[in-house]
XYZ file of C-alpha atoms in Angstrom:
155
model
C 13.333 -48.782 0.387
C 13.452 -51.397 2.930
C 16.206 -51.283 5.258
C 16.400 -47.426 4.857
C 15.735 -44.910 8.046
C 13.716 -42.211 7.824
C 16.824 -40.419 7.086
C 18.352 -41.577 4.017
C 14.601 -41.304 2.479
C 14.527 -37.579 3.444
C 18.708 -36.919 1.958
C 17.489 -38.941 -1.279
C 14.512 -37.106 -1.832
C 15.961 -33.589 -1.690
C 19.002 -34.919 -3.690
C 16.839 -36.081 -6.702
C 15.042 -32.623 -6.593
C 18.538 -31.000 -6.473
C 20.110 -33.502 -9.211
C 17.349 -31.179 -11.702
C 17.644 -28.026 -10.447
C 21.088 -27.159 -7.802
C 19.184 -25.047 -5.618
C 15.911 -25.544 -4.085
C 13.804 -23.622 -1.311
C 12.254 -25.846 1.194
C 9.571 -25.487 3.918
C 10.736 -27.431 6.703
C 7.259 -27.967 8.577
C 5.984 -28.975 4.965
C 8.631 -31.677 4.209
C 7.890 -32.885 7.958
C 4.588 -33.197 7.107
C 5.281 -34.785 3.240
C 7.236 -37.556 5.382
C 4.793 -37.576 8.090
C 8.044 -36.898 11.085
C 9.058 -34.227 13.179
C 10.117 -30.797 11.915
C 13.694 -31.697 13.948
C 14.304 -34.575 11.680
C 14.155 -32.391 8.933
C 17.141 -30.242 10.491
C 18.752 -33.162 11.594
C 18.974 -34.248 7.871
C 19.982 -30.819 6.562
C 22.889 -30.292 9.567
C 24.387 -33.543 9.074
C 23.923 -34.627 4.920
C 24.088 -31.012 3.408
C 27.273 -29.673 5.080
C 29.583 -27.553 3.307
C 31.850 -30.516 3.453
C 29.841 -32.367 1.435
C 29.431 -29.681 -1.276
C 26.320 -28.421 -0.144
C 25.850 -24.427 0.781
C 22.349 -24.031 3.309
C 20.964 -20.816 3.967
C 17.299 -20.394 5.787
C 15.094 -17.337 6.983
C 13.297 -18.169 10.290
C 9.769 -17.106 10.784
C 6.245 -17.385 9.027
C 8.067 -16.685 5.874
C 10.999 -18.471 6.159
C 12.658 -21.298 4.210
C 15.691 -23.166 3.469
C 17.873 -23.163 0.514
C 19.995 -25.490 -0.065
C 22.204 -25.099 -3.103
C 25.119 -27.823 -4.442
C 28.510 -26.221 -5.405
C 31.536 -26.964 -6.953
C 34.479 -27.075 -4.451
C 36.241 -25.176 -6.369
C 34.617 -23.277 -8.727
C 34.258 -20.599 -6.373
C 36.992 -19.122 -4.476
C 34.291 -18.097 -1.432
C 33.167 -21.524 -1.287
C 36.870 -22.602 -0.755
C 37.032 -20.143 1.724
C 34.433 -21.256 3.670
C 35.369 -24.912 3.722
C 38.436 -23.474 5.117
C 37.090 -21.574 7.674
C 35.069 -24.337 8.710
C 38.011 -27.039 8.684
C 39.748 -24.722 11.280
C 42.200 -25.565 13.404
C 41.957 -29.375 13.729
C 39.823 -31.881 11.924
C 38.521 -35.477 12.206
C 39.570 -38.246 9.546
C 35.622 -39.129 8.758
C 35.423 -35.196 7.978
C 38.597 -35.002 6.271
C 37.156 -37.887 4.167
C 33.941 -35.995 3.196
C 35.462 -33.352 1.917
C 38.187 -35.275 -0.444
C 35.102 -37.811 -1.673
C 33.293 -33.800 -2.299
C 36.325 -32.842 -4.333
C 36.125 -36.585 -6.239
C 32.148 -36.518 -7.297
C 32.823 -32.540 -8.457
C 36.117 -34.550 -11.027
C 38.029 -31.792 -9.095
C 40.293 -34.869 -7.845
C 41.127 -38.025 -9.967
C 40.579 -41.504 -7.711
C 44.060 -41.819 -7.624
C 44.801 -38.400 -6.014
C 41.985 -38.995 -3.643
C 43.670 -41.639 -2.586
C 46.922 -39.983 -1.954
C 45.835 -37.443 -0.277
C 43.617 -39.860 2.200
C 46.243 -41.308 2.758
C 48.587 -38.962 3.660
C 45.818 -38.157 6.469
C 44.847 -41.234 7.581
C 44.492 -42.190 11.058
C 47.810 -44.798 10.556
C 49.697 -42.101 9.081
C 49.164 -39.997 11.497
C 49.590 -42.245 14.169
C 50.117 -39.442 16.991
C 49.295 -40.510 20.475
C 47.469 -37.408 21.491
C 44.327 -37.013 19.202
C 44.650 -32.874 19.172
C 47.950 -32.847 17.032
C 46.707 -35.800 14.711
C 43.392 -33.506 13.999
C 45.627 -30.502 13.730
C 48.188 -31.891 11.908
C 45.450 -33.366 9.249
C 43.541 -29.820 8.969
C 46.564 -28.578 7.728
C 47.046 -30.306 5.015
C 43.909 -30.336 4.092
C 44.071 -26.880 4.297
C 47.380 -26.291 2.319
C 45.539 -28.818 -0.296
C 42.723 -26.801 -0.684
C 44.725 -23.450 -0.663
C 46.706 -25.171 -3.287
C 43.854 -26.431 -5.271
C 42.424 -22.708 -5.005
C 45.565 -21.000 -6.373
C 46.480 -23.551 -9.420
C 44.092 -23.750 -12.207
């Protein structure tokens, strides 16, 4: 594990659990405490690795109770989950986001590696060489969204 942050130990370790299982509950302050860090570096992990854009759904319950669940879906088994990856795609979004969500829709086979490629490169940065960032984001959301719309509607 050498060369590894804190980090990447943390996303590996819940992705081997969920590799068995798709869904597992979590106690934050007891993974903290498994990987002897901060409580924060556990949400840190789950807010940046296990984003809807990466094919991951999180849910948690605050309080003495309280957990996280974090459960892997298929892009586009579900019509919701679509949905959602819409909704959060919005009006404008990055190319490294753009990218997460098309190498999501490769590792679920939902996308051959040469369509992936296409489509990343019909939103690449070159492609959509506009001079003022806003448009290029908005212009890429949208067909990412018309993709996924697409890829909802056509079985």
């Amino acid at each position: 594990m050498q060369g590894q942050n804190i980090s990447d130990i943390i996303e590996e370790y819940l992705k081997r659990i969920l590799a068995d299982t798709h869904q597992i509950e979590i106690k934050r302050s007891e993974i903290a405490q498994l990987f002897n860090c901060v409580p924060s570096q556990i949400n840190y992990v789950i807010n940046t690795r296990f984003t809807i854009q990466n094919g991951y759904i999180v849910r948690s319950k605050r309080g003495g109770g309280g957990y996280i669940r974090i459960a892997k879906v298929n892009l586009v088994s579900d019509a919701d989950v679509l949905d959602e990856l819409i909704a959060v795609i919005g009006d404008d979004i990055n190319s490294a986001q753009a990218f997460q969500i098309i190498q999501s829709l490769f590792e679920d086979g939902v996308l051959t590696r040469k369509e992936a490629n296409l489509v990343l490169a019909a939103m690449d940065q070159r492609t959509l060489a506009f001079e003022d960032k806003r448009i290029e984001n908005t212009v890429r959301a949208r067909i990412l969204i018309s993709i996924l719309n697409r890829l909802k509607y056509d079985d």
